[in-house]
PDB file of C-alpha atoms in Angstrom:
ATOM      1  CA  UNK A   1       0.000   0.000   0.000  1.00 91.00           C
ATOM      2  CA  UNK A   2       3.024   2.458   0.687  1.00 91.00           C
ATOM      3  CA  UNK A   3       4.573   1.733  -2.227  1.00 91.00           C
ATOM      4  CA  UNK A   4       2.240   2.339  -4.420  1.00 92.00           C
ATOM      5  CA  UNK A   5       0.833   5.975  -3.259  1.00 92.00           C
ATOM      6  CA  UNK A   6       4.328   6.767  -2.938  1.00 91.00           C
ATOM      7  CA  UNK A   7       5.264   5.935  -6.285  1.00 92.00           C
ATOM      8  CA  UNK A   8       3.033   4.779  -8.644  1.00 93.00           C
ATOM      9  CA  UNK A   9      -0.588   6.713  -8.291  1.00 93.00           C
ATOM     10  CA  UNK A  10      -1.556  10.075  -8.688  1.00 91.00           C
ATOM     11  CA  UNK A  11      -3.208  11.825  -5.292  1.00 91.00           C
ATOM     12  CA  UNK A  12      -7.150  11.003  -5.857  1.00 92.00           C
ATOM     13  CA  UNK A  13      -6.027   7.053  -6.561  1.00 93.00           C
ATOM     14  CA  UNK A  14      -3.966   8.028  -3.166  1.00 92.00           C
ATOM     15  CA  UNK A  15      -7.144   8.822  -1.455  1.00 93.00           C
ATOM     16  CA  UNK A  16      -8.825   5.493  -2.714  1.00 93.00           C
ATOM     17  CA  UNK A  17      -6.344   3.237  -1.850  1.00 93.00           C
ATOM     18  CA  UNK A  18      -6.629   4.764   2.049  1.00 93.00           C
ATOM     19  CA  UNK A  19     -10.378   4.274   1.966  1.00 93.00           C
ATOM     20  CA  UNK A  20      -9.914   0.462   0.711  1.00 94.00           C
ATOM     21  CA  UNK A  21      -7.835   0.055   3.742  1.00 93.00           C
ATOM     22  CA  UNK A  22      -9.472   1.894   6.322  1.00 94.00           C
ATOM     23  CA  UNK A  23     -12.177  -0.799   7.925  1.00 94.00           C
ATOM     24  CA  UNK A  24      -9.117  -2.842   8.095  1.00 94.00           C
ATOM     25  CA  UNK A  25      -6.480  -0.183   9.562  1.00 92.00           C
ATOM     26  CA  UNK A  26      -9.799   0.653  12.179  1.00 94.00           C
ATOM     27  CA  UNK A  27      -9.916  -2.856  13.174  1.00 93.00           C
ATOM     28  CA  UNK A  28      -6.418  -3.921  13.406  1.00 91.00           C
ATOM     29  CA  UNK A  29      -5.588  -0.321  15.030  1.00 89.00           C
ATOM     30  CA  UNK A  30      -8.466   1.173  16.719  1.00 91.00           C
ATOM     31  CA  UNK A  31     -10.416  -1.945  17.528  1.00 90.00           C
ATOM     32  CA  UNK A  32     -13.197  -0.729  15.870  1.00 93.00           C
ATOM     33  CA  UNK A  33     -15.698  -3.127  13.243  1.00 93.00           C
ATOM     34  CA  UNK A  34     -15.635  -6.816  13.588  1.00 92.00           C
ATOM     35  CA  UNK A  35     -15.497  -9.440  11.157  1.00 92.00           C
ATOM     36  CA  UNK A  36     -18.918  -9.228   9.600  1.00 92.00           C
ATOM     37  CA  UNK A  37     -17.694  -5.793   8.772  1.00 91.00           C
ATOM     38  CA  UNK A  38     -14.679  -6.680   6.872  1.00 94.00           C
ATOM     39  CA  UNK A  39     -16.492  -9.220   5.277  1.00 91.00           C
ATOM     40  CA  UNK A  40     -16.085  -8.553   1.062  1.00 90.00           C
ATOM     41  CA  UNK A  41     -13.987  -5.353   1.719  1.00 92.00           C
ATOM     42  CA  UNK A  42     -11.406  -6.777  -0.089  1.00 92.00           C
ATOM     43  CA  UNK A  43     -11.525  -5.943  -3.416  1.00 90.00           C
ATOM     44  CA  UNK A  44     -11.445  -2.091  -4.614  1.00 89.00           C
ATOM     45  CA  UNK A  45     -13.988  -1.037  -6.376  1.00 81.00           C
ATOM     46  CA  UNK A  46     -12.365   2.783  -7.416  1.00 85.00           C
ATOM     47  CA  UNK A  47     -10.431   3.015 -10.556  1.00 85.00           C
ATOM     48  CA  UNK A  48      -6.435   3.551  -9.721  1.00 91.00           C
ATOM     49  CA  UNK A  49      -4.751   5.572 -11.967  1.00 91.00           C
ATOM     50  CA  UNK A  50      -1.196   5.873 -12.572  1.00 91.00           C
ATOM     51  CA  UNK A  51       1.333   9.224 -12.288  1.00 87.00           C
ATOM     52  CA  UNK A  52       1.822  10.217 -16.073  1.00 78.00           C
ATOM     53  CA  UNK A  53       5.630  11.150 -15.233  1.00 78.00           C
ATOM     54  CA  UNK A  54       6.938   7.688 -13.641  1.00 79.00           C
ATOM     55  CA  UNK A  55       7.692   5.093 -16.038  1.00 83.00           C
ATOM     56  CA  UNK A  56       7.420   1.766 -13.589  1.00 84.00           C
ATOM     57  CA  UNK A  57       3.919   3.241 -11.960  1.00 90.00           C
ATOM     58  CA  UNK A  58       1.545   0.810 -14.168  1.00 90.00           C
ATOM     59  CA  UNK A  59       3.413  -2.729 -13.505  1.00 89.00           C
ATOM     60  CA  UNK A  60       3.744  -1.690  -9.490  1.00 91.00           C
ATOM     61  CA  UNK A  61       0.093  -0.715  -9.438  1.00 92.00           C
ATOM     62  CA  UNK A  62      -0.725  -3.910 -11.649  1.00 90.00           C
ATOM     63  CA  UNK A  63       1.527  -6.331  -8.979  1.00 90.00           C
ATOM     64  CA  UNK A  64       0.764  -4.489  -5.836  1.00 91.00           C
ATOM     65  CA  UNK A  65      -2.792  -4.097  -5.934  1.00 91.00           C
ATOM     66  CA  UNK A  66      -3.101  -7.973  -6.696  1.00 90.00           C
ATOM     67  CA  UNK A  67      -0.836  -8.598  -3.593  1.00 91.00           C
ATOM     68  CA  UNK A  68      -2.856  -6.343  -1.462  1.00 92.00           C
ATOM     69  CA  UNK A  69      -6.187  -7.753  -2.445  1.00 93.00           C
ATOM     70  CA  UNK A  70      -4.733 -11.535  -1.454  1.00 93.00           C
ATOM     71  CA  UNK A  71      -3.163  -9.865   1.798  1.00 93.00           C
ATOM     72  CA  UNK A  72      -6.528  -8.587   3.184  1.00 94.00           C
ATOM     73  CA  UNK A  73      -8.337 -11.755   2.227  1.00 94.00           C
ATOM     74  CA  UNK A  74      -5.554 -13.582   4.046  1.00 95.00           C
ATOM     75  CA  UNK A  75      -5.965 -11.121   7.441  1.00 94.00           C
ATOM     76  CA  UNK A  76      -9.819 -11.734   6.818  1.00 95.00           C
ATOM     77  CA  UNK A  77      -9.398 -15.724   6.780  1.00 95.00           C
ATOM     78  CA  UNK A  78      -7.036 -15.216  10.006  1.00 95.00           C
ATOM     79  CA  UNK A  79      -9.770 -13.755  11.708  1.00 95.00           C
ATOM     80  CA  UNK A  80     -12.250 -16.556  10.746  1.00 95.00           C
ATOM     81  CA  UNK A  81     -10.274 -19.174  12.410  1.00 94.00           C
ATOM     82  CA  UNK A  82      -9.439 -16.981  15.331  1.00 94.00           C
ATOM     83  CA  UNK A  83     -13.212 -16.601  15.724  1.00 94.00           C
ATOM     84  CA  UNK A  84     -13.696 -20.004  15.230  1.00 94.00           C
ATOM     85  CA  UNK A  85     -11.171 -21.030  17.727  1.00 94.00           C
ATOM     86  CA  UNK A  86     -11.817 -18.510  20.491  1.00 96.00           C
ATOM     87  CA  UNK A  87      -8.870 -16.423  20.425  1.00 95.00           C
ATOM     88  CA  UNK A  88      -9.062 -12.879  20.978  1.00 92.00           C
ATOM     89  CA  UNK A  89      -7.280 -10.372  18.312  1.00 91.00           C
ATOM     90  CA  UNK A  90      -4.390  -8.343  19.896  1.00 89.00           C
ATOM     91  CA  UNK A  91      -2.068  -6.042  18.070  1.00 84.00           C
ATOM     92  CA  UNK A  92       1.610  -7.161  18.933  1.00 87.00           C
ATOM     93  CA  UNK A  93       4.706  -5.126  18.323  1.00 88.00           C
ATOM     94  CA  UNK A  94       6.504  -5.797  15.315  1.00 89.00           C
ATOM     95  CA  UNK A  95       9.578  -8.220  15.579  1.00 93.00           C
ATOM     96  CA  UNK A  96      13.150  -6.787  14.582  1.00 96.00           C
ATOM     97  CA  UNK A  97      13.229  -8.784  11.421  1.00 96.00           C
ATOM     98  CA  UNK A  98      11.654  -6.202   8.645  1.00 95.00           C
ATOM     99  CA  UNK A  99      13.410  -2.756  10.838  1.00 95.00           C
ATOM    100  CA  UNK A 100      16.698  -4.513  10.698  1.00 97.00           C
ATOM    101  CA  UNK A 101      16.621  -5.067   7.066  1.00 97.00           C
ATOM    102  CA  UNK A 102      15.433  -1.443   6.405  1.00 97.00           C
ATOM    103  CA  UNK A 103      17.671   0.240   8.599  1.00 97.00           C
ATOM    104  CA  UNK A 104      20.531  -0.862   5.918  1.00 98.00           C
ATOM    105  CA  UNK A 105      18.010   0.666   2.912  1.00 98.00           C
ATOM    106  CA  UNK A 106      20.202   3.313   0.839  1.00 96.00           C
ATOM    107  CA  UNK A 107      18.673   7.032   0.929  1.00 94.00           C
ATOM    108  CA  UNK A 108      18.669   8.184  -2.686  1.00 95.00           C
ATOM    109  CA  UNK A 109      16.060   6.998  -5.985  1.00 93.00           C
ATOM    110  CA  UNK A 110      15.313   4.454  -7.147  1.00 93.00           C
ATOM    111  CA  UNK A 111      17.911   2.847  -5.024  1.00 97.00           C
ATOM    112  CA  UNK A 112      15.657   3.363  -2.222  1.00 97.00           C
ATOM    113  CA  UNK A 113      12.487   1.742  -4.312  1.00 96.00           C
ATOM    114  CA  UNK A 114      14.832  -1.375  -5.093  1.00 97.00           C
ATOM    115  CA  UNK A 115      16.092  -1.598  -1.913  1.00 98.00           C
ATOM    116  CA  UNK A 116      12.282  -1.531  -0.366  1.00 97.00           C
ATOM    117  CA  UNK A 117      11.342  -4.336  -3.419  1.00 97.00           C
ATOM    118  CA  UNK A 118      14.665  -6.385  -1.896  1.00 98.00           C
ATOM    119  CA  UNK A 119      13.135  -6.236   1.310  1.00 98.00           C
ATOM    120  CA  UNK A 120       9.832  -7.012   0.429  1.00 96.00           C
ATOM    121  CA  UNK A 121      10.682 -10.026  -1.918  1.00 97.00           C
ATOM    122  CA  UNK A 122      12.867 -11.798   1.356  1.00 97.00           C
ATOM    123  CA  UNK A 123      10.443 -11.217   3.925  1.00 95.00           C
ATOM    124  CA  UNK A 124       8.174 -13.360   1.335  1.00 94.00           C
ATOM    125  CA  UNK A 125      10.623 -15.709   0.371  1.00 95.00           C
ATOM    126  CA  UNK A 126      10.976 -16.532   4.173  1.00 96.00           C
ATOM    127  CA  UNK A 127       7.555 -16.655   5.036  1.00 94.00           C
ATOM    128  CA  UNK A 128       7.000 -19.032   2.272  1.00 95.00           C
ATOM    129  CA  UNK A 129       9.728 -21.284   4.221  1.00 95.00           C
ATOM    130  CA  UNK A 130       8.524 -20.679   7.239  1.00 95.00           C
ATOM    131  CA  UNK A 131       4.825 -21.945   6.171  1.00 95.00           C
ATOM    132  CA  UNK A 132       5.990 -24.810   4.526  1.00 96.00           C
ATOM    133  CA  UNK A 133       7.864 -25.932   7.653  1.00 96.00           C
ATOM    134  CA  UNK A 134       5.059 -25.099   9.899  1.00 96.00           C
ATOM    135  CA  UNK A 135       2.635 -27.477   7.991  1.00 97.00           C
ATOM    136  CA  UNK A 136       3.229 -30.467   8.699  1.00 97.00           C
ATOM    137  CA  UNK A 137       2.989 -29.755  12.661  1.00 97.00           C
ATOM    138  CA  UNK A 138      -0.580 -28.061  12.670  1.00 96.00           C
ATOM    139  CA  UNK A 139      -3.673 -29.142  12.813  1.00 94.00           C
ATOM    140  CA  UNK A 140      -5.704 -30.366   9.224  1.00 94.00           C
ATOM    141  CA  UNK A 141      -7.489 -26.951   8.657  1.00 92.00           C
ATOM    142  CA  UNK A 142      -4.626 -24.845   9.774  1.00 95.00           C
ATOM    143  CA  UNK A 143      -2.240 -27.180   8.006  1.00 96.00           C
ATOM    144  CA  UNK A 144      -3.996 -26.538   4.369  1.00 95.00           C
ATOM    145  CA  UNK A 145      -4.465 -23.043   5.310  1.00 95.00           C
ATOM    146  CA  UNK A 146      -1.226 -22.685   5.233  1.00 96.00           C
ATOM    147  CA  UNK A 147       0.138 -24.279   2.248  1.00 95.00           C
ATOM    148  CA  UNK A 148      -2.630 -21.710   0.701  1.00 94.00           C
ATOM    149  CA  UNK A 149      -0.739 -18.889   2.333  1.00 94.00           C
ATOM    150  CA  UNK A 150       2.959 -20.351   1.101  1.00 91.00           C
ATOM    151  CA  UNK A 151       1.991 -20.489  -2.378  1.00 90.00           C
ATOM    152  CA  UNK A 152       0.811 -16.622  -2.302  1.00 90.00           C
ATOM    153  CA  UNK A 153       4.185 -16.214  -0.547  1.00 90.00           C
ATOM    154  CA  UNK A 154       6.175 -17.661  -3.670  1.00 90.00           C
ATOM    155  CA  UNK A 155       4.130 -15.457  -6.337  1.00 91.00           C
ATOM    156  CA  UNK A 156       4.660 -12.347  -4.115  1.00 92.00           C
ATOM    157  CA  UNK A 157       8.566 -12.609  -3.750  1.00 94.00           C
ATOM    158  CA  UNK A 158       9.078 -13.268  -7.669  1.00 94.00           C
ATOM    159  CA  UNK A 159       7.058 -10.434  -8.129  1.00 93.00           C
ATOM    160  CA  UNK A 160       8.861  -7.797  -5.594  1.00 95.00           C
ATOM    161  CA  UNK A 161      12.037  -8.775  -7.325  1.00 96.00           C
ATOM    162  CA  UNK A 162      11.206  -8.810 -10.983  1.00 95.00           C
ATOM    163  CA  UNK A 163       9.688  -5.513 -10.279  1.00 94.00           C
ATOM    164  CA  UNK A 164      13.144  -4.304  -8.653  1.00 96.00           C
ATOM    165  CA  UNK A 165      15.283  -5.523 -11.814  1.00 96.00           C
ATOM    166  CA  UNK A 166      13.033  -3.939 -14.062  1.00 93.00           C
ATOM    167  CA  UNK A 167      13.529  -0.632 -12.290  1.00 94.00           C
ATOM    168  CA  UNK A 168      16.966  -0.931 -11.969  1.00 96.00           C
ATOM    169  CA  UNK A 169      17.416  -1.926 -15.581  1.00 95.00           C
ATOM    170  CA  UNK A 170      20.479  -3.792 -15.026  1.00 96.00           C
ATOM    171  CA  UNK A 171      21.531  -7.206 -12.840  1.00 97.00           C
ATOM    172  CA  UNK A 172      20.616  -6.711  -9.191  1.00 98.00           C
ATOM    173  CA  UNK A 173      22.528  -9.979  -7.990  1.00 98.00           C
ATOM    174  CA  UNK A 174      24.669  -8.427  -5.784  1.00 98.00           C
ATOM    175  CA  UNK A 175      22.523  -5.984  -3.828  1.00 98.00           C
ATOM    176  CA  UNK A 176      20.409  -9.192  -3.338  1.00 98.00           C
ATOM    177  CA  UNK A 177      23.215 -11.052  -1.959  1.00 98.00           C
ATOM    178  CA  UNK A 178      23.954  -7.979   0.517  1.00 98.00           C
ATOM    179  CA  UNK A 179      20.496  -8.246   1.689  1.00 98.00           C
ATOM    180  CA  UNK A 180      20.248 -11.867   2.057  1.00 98.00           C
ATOM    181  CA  UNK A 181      23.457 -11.636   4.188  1.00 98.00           C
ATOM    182  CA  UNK A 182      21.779  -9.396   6.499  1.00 98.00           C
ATOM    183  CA  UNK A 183      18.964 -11.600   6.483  1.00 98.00           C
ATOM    184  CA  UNK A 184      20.896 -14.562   7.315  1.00 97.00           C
ATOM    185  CA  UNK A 185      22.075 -12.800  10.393  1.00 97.00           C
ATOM    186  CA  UNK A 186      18.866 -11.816  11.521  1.00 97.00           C
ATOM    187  CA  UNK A 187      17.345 -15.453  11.564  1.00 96.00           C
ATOM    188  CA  UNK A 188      20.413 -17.029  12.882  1.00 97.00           C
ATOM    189  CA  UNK A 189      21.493 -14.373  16.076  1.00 97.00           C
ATOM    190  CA  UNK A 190      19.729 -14.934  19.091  1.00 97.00           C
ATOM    191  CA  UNK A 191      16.818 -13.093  19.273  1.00 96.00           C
ATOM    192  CA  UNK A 192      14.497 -12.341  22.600  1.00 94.00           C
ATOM    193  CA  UNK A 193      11.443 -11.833  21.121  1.00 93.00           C
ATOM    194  CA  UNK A 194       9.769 -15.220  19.441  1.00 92.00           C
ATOM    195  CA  UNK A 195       7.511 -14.298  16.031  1.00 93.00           C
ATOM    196  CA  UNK A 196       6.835 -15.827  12.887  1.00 92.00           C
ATOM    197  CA  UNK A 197      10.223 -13.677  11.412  1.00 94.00           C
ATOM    198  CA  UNK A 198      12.303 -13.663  14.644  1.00 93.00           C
ATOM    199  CA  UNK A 199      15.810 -15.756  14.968  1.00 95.00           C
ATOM    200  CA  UNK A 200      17.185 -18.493  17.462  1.00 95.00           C
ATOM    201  CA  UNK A 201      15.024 -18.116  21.022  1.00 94.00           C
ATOM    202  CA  UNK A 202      17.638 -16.726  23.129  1.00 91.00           C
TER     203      UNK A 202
END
């Protein structure tokens, strides 16, 4: 959703894009709808229109607004088996994983764009592992839920980094490498806090 009204839309698709999100940004932020309220809210229903004067706005907008749509859907079928399993929804900080890779982002465009696409394409990557090695230890419903979820996972990461090539225009091999060093790091140090993205319980 950031990347896209940052980059690739012009101010009134801007506007949409927040209104799409809101019931869910209410819920998850402010505690305030339920799930019969978020129910169909998924899909936009505003026309998104590209800035005239950026030449990679259409395929992020195309790629992006796909993700988003299968992203809300997912947070909606979280909340179904929450419901169904009796387990309140809390907001929980975020884990170190995502700020640790960002902190090393470079400062200057596109750079910063790739960097954020890098980013993006790992944390999928990993949640895609993560899923798939989760599986076969949950329950039947939870279990297929999942392998749903990975398979989302693997579209979304080939998509963050075909989109970063393509706005690069030339090999991106080694910034990816510098990233998935950091990476590494992150899910192999000790880490304090235990999440879906953290590293080795301390």
């Amino acid at each position: 959703m950031y990347l896209i009204r940052k980059y690739a839309v012009d101010t009134s698709s801007a506007s949409n894009l927040l209104d799409w999100f809101k019931p869910y940004e209410d819920f998850a932020y402010r505690k305030v709808g339920s799930l019969q309220t978020l129910k169909g809210k998924s899909h936009i229903s505003k026309a998104i229109m590209a800035k005239s004067d950026s030449p990679y706005s259409q395929d992020l907008i195309d790629k992006m607004v796909l993700l988003i749509k299968e992203e809300l859907h997912h947070f909606y079928q979280v909340l179904e088996i929450m419901q169904a399993r009796d387990i309140a929804y809390e907001p929980i900080p975020a884990s170190r994983y995502a700020k640790g890779l960002i902190s090393h982002m470079t400062t200057h465009e596109p750079q910063t764009l790739i960097d954020k696409l890098i980013i993006g394409a790992y944390i999928e990557a990993r949640s895609c592992e993560r899923f798939a090695k989760l599986a076969p230890h949950m329950d039947e419903d939870i279990a297929k839920f999942y392998i749903s979820l990975l398979r989302s996972e693997a579209r979304h990461y080939q998509d963050y980094l075909a989109l970063a090539e393509a706005i690069a225009g030339h090999n991106i091999d080694e910034r990816i490498a510098y990233f998935g060093r950091l990476e590494a790091d992150l899910i192999s140090s000790p880490d304090s806090d235990f999440k879906f993205h953290s590293g080795i319980p301390a």
